[in-house]
mmCIF file of C-alpha atoms in Angstrom:
data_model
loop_
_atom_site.group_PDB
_atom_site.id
_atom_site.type_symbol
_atom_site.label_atom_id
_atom_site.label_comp_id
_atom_site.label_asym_id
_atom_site.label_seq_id
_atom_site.Cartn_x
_atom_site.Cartn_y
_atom_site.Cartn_z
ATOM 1 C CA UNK A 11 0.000 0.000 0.000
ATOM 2 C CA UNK A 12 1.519 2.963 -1.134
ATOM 3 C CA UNK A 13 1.391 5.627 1.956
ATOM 4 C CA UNK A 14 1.538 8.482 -0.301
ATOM 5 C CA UNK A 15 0.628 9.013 -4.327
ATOM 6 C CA UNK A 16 2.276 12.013 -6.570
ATOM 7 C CA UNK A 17 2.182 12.402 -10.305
ATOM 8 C CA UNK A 18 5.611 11.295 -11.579
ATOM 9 C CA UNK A 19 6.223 14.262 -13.408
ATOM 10 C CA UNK A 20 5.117 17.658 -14.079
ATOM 11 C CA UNK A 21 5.804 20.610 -16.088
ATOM 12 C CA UNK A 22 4.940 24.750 -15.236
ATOM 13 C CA UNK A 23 5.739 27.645 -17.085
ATOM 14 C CA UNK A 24 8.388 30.117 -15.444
ATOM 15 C CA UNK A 25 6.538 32.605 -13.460
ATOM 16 C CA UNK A 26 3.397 31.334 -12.974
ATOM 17 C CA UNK A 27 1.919 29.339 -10.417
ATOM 18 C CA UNK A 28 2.562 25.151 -9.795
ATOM 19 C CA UNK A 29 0.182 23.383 -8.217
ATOM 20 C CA UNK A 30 1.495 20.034 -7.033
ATOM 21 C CA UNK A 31 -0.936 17.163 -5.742
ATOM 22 C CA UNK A 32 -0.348 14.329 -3.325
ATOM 23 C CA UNK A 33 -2.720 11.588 -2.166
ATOM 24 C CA UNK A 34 -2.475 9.828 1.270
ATOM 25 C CA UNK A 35 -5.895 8.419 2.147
ATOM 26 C CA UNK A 36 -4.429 6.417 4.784
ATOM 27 C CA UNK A 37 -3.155 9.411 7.007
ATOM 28 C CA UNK A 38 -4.304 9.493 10.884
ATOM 29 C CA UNK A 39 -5.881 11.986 12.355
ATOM 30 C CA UNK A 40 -3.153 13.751 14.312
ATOM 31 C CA UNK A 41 -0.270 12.809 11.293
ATOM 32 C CA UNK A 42 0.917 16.412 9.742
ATOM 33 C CA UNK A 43 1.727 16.327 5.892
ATOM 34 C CA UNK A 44 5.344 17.475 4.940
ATOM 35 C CA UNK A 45 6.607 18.591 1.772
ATOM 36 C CA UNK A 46 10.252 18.622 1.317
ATOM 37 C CA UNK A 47 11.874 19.072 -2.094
ATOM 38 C CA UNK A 48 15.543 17.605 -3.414
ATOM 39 C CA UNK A 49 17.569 19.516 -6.194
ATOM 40 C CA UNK A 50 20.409 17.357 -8.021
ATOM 41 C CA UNK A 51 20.574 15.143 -5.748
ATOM 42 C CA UNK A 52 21.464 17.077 -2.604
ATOM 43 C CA UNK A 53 19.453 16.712 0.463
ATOM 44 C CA UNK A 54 16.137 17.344 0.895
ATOM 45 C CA UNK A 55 15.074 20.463 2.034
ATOM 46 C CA UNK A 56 12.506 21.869 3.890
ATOM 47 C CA UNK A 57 9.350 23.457 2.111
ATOM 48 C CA UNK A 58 6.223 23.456 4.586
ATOM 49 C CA UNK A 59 3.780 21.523 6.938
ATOM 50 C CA UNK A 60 0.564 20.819 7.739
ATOM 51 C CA UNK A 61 -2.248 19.240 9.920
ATOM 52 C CA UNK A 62 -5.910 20.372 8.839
ATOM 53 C CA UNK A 63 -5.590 24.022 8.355
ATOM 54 C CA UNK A 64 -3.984 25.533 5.081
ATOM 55 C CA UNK A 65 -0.534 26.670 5.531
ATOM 56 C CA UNK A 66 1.649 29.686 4.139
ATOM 57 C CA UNK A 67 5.300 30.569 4.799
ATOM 58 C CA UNK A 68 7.535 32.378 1.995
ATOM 59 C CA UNK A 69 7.892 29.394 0.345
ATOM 60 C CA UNK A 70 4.948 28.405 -0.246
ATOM 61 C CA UNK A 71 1.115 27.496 0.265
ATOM 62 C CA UNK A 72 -0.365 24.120 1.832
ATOM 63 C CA UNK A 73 -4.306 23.331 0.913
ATOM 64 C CA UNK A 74 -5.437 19.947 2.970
ATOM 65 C CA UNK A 75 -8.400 18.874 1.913
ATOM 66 C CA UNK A 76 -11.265 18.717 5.007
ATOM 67 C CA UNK A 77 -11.408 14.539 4.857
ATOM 68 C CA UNK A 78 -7.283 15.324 5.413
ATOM 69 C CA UNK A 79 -6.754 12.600 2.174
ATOM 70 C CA UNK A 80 -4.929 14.788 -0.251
ATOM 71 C CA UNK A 81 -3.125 17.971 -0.182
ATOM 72 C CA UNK A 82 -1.808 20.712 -2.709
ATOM 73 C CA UNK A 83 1.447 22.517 -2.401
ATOM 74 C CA UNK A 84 1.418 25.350 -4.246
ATOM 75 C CA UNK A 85 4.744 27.484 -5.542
ATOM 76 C CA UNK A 86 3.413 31.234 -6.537
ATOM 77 C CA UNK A 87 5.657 32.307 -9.167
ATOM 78 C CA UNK A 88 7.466 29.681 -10.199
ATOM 79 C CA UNK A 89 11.215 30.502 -10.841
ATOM 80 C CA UNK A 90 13.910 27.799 -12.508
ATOM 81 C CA UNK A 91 15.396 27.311 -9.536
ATOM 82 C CA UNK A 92 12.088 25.683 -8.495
ATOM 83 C CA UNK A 93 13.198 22.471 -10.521
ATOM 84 C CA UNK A 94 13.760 19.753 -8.243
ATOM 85 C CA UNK A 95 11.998 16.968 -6.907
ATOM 86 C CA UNK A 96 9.036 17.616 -4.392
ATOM 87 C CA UNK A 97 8.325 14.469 -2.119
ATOM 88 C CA UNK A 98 4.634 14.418 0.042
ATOM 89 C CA UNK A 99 5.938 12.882 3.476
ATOM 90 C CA UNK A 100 3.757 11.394 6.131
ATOM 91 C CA UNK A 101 4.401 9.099 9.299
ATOM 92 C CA UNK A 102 4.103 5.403 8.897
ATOM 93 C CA UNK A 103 5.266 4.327 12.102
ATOM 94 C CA UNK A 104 6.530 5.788 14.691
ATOM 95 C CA UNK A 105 9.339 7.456 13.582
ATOM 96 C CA UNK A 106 9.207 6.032 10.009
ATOM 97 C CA UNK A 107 8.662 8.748 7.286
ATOM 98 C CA UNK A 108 7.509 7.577 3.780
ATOM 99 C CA UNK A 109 9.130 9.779 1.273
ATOM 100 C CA UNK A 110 7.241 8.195 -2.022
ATOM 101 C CA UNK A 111 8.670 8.661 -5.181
ATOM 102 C CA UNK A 112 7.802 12.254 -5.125
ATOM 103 C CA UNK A 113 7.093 14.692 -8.139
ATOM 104 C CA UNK A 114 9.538 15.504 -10.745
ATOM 105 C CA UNK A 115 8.979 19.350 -11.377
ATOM 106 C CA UNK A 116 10.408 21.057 -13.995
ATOM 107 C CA UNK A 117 10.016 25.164 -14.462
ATOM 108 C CA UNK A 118 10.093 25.839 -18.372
ATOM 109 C CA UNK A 119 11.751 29.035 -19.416
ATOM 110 C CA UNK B 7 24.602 27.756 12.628
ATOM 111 C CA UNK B 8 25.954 24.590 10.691
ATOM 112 C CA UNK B 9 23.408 22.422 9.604
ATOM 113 C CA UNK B 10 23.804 18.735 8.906
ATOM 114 C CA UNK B 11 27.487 17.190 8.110
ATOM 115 C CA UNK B 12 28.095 14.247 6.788
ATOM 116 C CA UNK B 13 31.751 12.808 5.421
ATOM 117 C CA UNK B 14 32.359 11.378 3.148
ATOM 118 C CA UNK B 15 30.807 12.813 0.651
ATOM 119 C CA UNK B 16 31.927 10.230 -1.694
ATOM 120 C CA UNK B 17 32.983 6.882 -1.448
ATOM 121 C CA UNK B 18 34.016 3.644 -3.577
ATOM 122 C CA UNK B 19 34.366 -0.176 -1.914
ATOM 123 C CA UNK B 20 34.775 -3.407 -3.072
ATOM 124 C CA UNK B 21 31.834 -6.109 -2.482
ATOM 125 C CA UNK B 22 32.174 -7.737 0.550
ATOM 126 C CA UNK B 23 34.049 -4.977 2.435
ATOM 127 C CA UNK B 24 32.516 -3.067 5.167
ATOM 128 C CA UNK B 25 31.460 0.923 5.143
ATOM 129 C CA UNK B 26 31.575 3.455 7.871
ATOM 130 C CA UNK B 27 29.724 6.657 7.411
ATOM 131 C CA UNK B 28 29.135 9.578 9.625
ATOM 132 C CA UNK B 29 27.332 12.638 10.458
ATOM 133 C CA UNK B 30 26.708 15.289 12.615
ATOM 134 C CA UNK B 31 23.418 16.909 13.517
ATOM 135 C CA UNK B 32 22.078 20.071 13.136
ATOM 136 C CA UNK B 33 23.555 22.721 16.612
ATOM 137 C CA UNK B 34 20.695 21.731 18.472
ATOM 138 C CA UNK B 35 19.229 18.362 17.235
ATOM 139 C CA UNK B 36 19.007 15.363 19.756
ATOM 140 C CA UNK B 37 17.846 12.252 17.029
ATOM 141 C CA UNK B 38 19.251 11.054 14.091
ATOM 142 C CA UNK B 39 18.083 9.370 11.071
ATOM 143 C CA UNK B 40 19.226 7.898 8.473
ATOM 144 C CA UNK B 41 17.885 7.216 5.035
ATOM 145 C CA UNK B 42 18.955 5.284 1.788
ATOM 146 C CA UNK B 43 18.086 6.794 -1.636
ATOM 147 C CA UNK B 44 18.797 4.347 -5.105
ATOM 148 C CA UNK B 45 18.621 6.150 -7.780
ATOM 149 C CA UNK B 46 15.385 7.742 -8.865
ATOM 150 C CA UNK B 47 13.995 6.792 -5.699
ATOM 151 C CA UNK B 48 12.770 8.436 -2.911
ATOM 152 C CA UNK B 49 14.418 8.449 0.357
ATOM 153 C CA UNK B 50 13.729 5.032 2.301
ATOM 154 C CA UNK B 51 14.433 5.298 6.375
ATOM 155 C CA UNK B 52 17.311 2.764 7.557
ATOM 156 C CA UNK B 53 16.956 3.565 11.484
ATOM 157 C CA UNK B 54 16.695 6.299 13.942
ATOM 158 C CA UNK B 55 18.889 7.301 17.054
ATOM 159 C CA UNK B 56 17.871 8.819 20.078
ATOM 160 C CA UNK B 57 19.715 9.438 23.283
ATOM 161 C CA UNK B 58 22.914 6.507 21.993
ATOM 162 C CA UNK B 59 20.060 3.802 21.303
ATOM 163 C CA UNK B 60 18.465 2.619 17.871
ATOM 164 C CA UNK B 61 14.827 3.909 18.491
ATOM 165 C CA UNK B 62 12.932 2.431 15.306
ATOM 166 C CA UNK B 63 13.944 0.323 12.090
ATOM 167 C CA UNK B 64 13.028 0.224 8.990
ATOM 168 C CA UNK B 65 13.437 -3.056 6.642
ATOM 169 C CA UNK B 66 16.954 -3.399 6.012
ATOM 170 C CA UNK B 67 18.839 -6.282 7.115
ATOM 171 C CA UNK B 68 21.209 -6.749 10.302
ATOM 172 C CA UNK B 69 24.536 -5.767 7.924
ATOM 173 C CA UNK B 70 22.844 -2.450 8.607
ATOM 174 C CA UNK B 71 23.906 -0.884 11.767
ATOM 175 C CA UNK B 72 24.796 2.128 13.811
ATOM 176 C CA UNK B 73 25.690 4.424 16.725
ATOM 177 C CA UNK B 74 25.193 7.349 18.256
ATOM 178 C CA UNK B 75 27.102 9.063 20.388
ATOM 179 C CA UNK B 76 26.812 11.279 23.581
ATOM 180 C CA UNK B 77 28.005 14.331 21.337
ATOM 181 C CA UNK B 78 24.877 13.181 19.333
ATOM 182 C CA UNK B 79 26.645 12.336 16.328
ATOM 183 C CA UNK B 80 26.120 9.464 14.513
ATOM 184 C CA UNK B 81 27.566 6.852 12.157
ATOM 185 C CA UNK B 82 25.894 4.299 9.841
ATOM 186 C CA UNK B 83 27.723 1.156 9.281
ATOM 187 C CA UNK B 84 27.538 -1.420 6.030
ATOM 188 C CA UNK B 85 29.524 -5.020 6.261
ATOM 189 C CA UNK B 86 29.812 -7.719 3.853
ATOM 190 C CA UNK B 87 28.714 -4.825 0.815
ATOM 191 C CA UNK B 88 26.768 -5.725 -2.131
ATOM 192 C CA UNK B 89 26.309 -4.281 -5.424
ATOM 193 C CA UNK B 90 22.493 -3.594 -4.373
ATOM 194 C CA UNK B 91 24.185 -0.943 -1.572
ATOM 195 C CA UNK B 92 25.170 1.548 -3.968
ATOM 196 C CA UNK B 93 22.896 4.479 -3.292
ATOM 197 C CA UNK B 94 22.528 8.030 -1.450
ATOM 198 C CA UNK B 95 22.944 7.743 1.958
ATOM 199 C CA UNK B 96 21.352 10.786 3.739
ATOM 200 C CA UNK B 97 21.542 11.692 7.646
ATOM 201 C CA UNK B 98 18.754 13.867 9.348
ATOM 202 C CA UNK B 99 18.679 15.736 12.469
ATOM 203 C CA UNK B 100 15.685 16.524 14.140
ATOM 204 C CA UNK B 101 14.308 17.504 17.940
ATOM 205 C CA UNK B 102 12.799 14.659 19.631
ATOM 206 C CA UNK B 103 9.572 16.539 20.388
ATOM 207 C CA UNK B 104 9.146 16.504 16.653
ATOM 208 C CA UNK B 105 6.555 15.974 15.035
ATOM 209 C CA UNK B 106 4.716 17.776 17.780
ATOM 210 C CA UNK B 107 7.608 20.651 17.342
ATOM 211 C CA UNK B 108 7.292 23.013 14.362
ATOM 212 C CA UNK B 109 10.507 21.753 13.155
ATOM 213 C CA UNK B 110 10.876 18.488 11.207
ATOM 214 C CA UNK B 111 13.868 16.473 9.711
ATOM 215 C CA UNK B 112 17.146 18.749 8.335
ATOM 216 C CA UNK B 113 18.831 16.785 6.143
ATOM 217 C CA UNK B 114 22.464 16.826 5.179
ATOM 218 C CA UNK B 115 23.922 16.754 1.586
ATOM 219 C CA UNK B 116 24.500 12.647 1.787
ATOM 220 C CA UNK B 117 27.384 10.395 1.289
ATOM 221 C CA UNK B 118 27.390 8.297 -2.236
ATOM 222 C CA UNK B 119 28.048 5.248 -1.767
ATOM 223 C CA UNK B 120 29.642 3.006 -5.065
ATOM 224 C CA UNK B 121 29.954 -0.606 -4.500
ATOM 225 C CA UNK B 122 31.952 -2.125 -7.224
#
Protein backbone atom coordinates (compact mmCIF):
# COMPACT_ATOMS: atom_id res chain seq x y z
CA UNK A 1 0.00 0.00 0.00
CA UNK A 2 1.52 2.96 -1.13
CA UNK A 3 1.39 5.63 1.96
CA UNK A 4 1.54 8.48 -0.30
CA UNK A 5 0.63 9.01 -4.33
CA UNK A 6 2.28 12.01 -6.57
CA UNK A 7 2.18 12.40 -10.30
CA UNK A 8 5.61 11.29 -11.58
CA UNK A 9 6.22 14.26 -13.41
CA UNK A 10 5.12 17.66 -14.08
CA UNK A 11 5.80 20.61 -16.09
CA UNK A 12 4.94 24.75 -15.24
CA UNK A 13 5.74 27.65 -17.09
CA UNK A 14 8.39 30.12 -15.44
CA UNK A 15 6.54 32.60 -13.46
CA UNK A 16 3.40 31.33 -12.97
CA UNK A 17 1.92 29.34 -10.42
CA UNK A 18 2.56 25.15 -9.79
CA UNK A 19 0.18 23.38 -8.22
CA UNK A 20 1.50 20.03 -7.03
CA UNK A 21 -0.94 17.16 -5.74
CA UNK A 22 -0.35 14.33 -3.33
CA UNK A 23 -2.72 11.59 -2.17
CA UNK A 24 -2.47 9.83 1.27
CA UNK A 25 -5.89 8.42 2.15
CA UNK A 26 -4.43 6.42 4.78
CA UNK A 27 -3.15 9.41 7.01
CA UNK A 28 -4.30 9.49 10.88
CA UNK A 29 -5.88 11.99 12.35
CA UNK A 30 -3.15 13.75 14.31
CA UNK A 31 -0.27 12.81 11.29
CA UNK A 32 0.92 16.41 9.74
CA UNK A 33 1.73 16.33 5.89
CA UNK A 34 5.34 17.48 4.94
CA UNK A 35 6.61 18.59 1.77
CA UNK A 36 10.25 18.62 1.32
CA UNK A 37 11.87 19.07 -2.09
CA UNK A 38 15.54 17.60 -3.41
CA UNK A 39 17.57 19.52 -6.19
CA UNK A 40 20.41 17.36 -8.02
CA UNK A 41 20.57 15.14 -5.75
CA UNK A 42 21.46 17.08 -2.60
CA UNK A 43 19.45 16.71 0.46
CA UNK A 44 16.14 17.34 0.89
CA UNK A 45 15.07 20.46 2.03
CA UNK A 46 12.51 21.87 3.89
CA UNK A 47 9.35 23.46 2.11
CA UNK A 48 6.22 23.46 4.59
CA UNK A 49 3.78 21.52 6.94
CA UNK A 50 0.56 20.82 7.74
CA UNK A 51 -2.25 19.24 9.92
CA UNK A 52 -5.91 20.37 8.84
CA UNK A 53 -5.59 24.02 8.35
CA UNK A 54 -3.98 25.53 5.08
CA UNK A 55 -0.53 26.67 5.53
CA UNK A 56 1.65 29.69 4.14
CA UNK A 57 5.30 30.57 4.80
CA UNK A 58 7.53 32.38 2.00
CA UNK A 59 7.89 29.39 0.34
CA UNK A 60 4.95 28.41 -0.25
CA UNK A 61 1.11 27.50 0.27
CA UNK A 62 -0.37 24.12 1.83
CA UNK A 63 -4.31 23.33 0.91
CA UNK A 64 -5.44 19.95 2.97
CA UNK A 65 -8.40 18.87 1.91
CA UNK A 66 -11.26 18.72 5.01
CA UNK A 67 -11.41 14.54 4.86
CA UNK A 68 -7.28 15.32 5.41
CA UNK A 69 -6.75 12.60 2.17
CA UNK A 70 -4.93 14.79 -0.25
CA UNK A 71 -3.13 17.97 -0.18
CA UNK A 72 -1.81 20.71 -2.71
CA UNK A 73 1.45 22.52 -2.40
CA UNK A 74 1.42 25.35 -4.25
CA UNK A 75 4.74 27.48 -5.54
CA UNK A 76 3.41 31.23 -6.54
CA UNK A 77 5.66 32.31 -9.17
CA UNK A 78 7.47 29.68 -10.20
CA UNK A 79 11.22 30.50 -10.84
CA UNK A 80 13.91 27.80 -12.51
CA UNK A 81 15.40 27.31 -9.54
CA UNK A 82 12.09 25.68 -8.50
CA UNK A 83 13.20 22.47 -10.52
CA UNK A 84 13.76 19.75 -8.24
CA UNK A 85 12.00 16.97 -6.91
CA UNK A 86 9.04 17.62 -4.39
CA UNK A 87 8.33 14.47 -2.12
CA UNK A 88 4.63 14.42 0.04
CA UNK A 89 5.94 12.88 3.48
CA UNK A 90 3.76 11.39 6.13
CA UNK A 91 4.40 9.10 9.30
CA UNK A 92 4.10 5.40 8.90
CA UNK A 93 5.27 4.33 12.10
CA UNK A 94 6.53 5.79 14.69
CA UNK A 95 9.34 7.46 13.58
CA UNK A 96 9.21 6.03 10.01
CA UNK A 97 8.66 8.75 7.29
CA UNK A 98 7.51 7.58 3.78
CA UNK A 99 9.13 9.78 1.27
CA UNK A 100 7.24 8.20 -2.02
CA UNK A 101 8.67 8.66 -5.18
CA UNK A 102 7.80 12.25 -5.13
CA UNK A 103 7.09 14.69 -8.14
CA UNK A 104 9.54 15.50 -10.75
CA UNK A 105 8.98 19.35 -11.38
CA UNK A 106 10.41 21.06 -13.99
CA UNK A 107 10.02 25.16 -14.46
CA UNK A 108 10.09 25.84 -18.37
CA UNK A 109 11.75 29.03 -19.42
CA UNK B 1 24.60 27.76 12.63
CA UNK B 2 25.95 24.59 10.69
CA UNK B 3 23.41 22.42 9.60
CA UNK B 4 23.80 18.73 8.91
CA UNK B 5 27.49 17.19 8.11
CA UNK B 6 28.09 14.25 6.79
CA UNK B 7 31.75 12.81 5.42
CA UNK B 8 32.36 11.38 3.15
CA UNK B 9 30.81 12.81 0.65
CA UNK B 10 31.93 10.23 -1.69
CA UNK B 11 32.98 6.88 -1.45
CA UNK B 12 34.02 3.64 -3.58
CA UNK B 13 34.37 -0.18 -1.91
CA UNK B 14 34.77 -3.41 -3.07
CA UNK B 15 31.83 -6.11 -2.48
CA UNK B 16 32.17 -7.74 0.55
CA UNK B 17 34.05 -4.98 2.43
CA UNK B 18 32.52 -3.07 5.17
CA UNK B 19 31.46 0.92 5.14
CA UNK B 20 31.57 3.46 7.87
CA UNK B 21 29.72 6.66 7.41
CA UNK B 22 29.14 9.58 9.63
CA UNK B 23 27.33 12.64 10.46
CA UNK B 24 26.71 15.29 12.62
CA UNK B 25 23.42 16.91 13.52
CA UNK B 26 22.08 20.07 13.14
CA UNK B 27 23.55 22.72 16.61
CA UNK B 28 20.69 21.73 18.47
CA UNK B 29 19.23 18.36 17.23
CA UNK B 30 19.01 15.36 19.76
CA UNK B 31 17.85 12.25 17.03
CA UNK B 32 19.25 11.05 14.09
CA UNK B 33 18.08 9.37 11.07
CA UNK B 34 19.23 7.90 8.47
CA UNK B 35 17.89 7.22 5.03
CA UNK B 36 18.96 5.28 1.79
CA UNK B 37 18.09 6.79 -1.64
CA UNK B 38 18.80 4.35 -5.11
CA UNK B 39 18.62 6.15 -7.78
CA UNK B 40 15.39 7.74 -8.86
CA UNK B 41 13.99 6.79 -5.70
CA UNK B 42 12.77 8.44 -2.91
CA UNK B 43 14.42 8.45 0.36
CA UNK B 44 13.73 5.03 2.30
CA UNK B 45 14.43 5.30 6.37
CA UNK B 46 17.31 2.76 7.56
CA UNK B 47 16.96 3.57 11.48
CA UNK B 48 16.69 6.30 13.94
CA UNK B 49 18.89 7.30 17.05
CA UNK B 50 17.87 8.82 20.08
CA UNK B 51 19.72 9.44 23.28
CA UNK B 52 22.91 6.51 21.99
CA UNK B 53 20.06 3.80 21.30
CA UNK B 54 18.46 2.62 17.87
CA UNK B 55 14.83 3.91 18.49
CA UNK B 56 12.93 2.43 15.31
CA UNK B 57 13.94 0.32 12.09
CA UNK B 58 13.03 0.22 8.99
CA UNK B 59 13.44 -3.06 6.64
CA UNK B 60 16.95 -3.40 6.01
CA UNK B 61 18.84 -6.28 7.11
CA UNK B 62 21.21 -6.75 10.30
CA UNK B 63 24.54 -5.77 7.92
CA UNK B 64 22.84 -2.45 8.61
CA UNK B 65 23.91 -0.88 11.77
CA UNK B 66 24.80 2.13 13.81
CA UNK B 67 25.69 4.42 16.73
CA UNK B 68 25.19 7.35 18.26
CA UNK B 69 27.10 9.06 20.39
CA UNK B 70 26.81 11.28 23.58
CA UNK B 71 28.00 14.33 21.34
CA UNK B 72 24.88 13.18 19.33
CA UNK B 73 26.65 12.34 16.33
CA UNK B 74 26.12 9.46 14.51
CA UNK B 75 27.57 6.85 12.16
CA UNK B 76 25.89 4.30 9.84
CA UNK B 77 27.72 1.16 9.28
CA UNK B 78 27.54 -1.42 6.03
CA UNK B 79 29.52 -5.02 6.26
CA UNK B 80 29.81 -7.72 3.85
CA UNK B 81 28.71 -4.82 0.81
CA UNK B 82 26.77 -5.73 -2.13
CA UNK B 83 26.31 -4.28 -5.42
CA UNK B 84 22.49 -3.59 -4.37
CA UNK B 85 24.19 -0.94 -1.57
CA UNK B 86 25.17 1.55 -3.97
CA UNK B 87 22.90 4.48 -3.29
CA UNK B 88 22.53 8.03 -1.45
CA UNK B 89 22.94 7.74 1.96
CA UNK B 90 21.35 10.79 3.74
CA UNK B 91 21.54 11.69 7.65
CA UNK B 92 18.75 13.87 9.35
CA UNK B 93 18.68 15.74 12.47
CA UNK B 94 15.68 16.52 14.14
CA UNK B 95 14.31 17.50 17.94
CA UNK B 96 12.80 14.66 19.63
CA UNK B 97 9.57 16.54 20.39
CA UNK B 98 9.15 16.50 16.65
CA UNK B 99 6.56 15.97 15.04
CA UNK B 100 4.72 17.78 17.78
CA UNK B 101 7.61 20.65 17.34
CA UNK B 102 7.29 23.01 14.36
CA UNK B 103 10.51 21.75 13.16
CA UNK B 104 10.88 18.49 11.21
CA UNK B 105 13.87 16.47 9.71
CA UNK B 106 17.15 18.75 8.34
CA UNK B 107 18.83 16.78 6.14
CA UNK B 108 22.46 16.83 5.18
CA UNK B 109 23.92 16.75 1.59
CA UNK B 110 24.50 12.65 1.79
CA UNK B 111 27.38 10.40 1.29
CA UNK B 112 27.39 8.30 -2.24
CA UNK B 113 28.05 5.25 -1.77
CA UNK B 114 29.64 3.01 -5.06
CA UNK B 115 29.95 -0.61 -4.50
CA UNK B 116 31.95 -2.12 -7.22
Amino acid sequence: DAKTTQPTSMDCAEGRAANLPCNHSTISGNEYVYWYRQIHSQGPQYIIHGLKNNETNEMASLIITEDRKSSTLILPHATLRDTAVYYCIVRVTGNQFYFGTGTSLTVIP
Amino acid sequence: DAGVTQSPTHLIKTRGQQVTLRCSPKSGHDTVSWYQQALGQGPQFIFQYYEEEERQRGNFPDRFSGHQFPNYSSELNVNALLLGDSALYLCASSLEIWPQSIYGYTFGSGTRLTVV
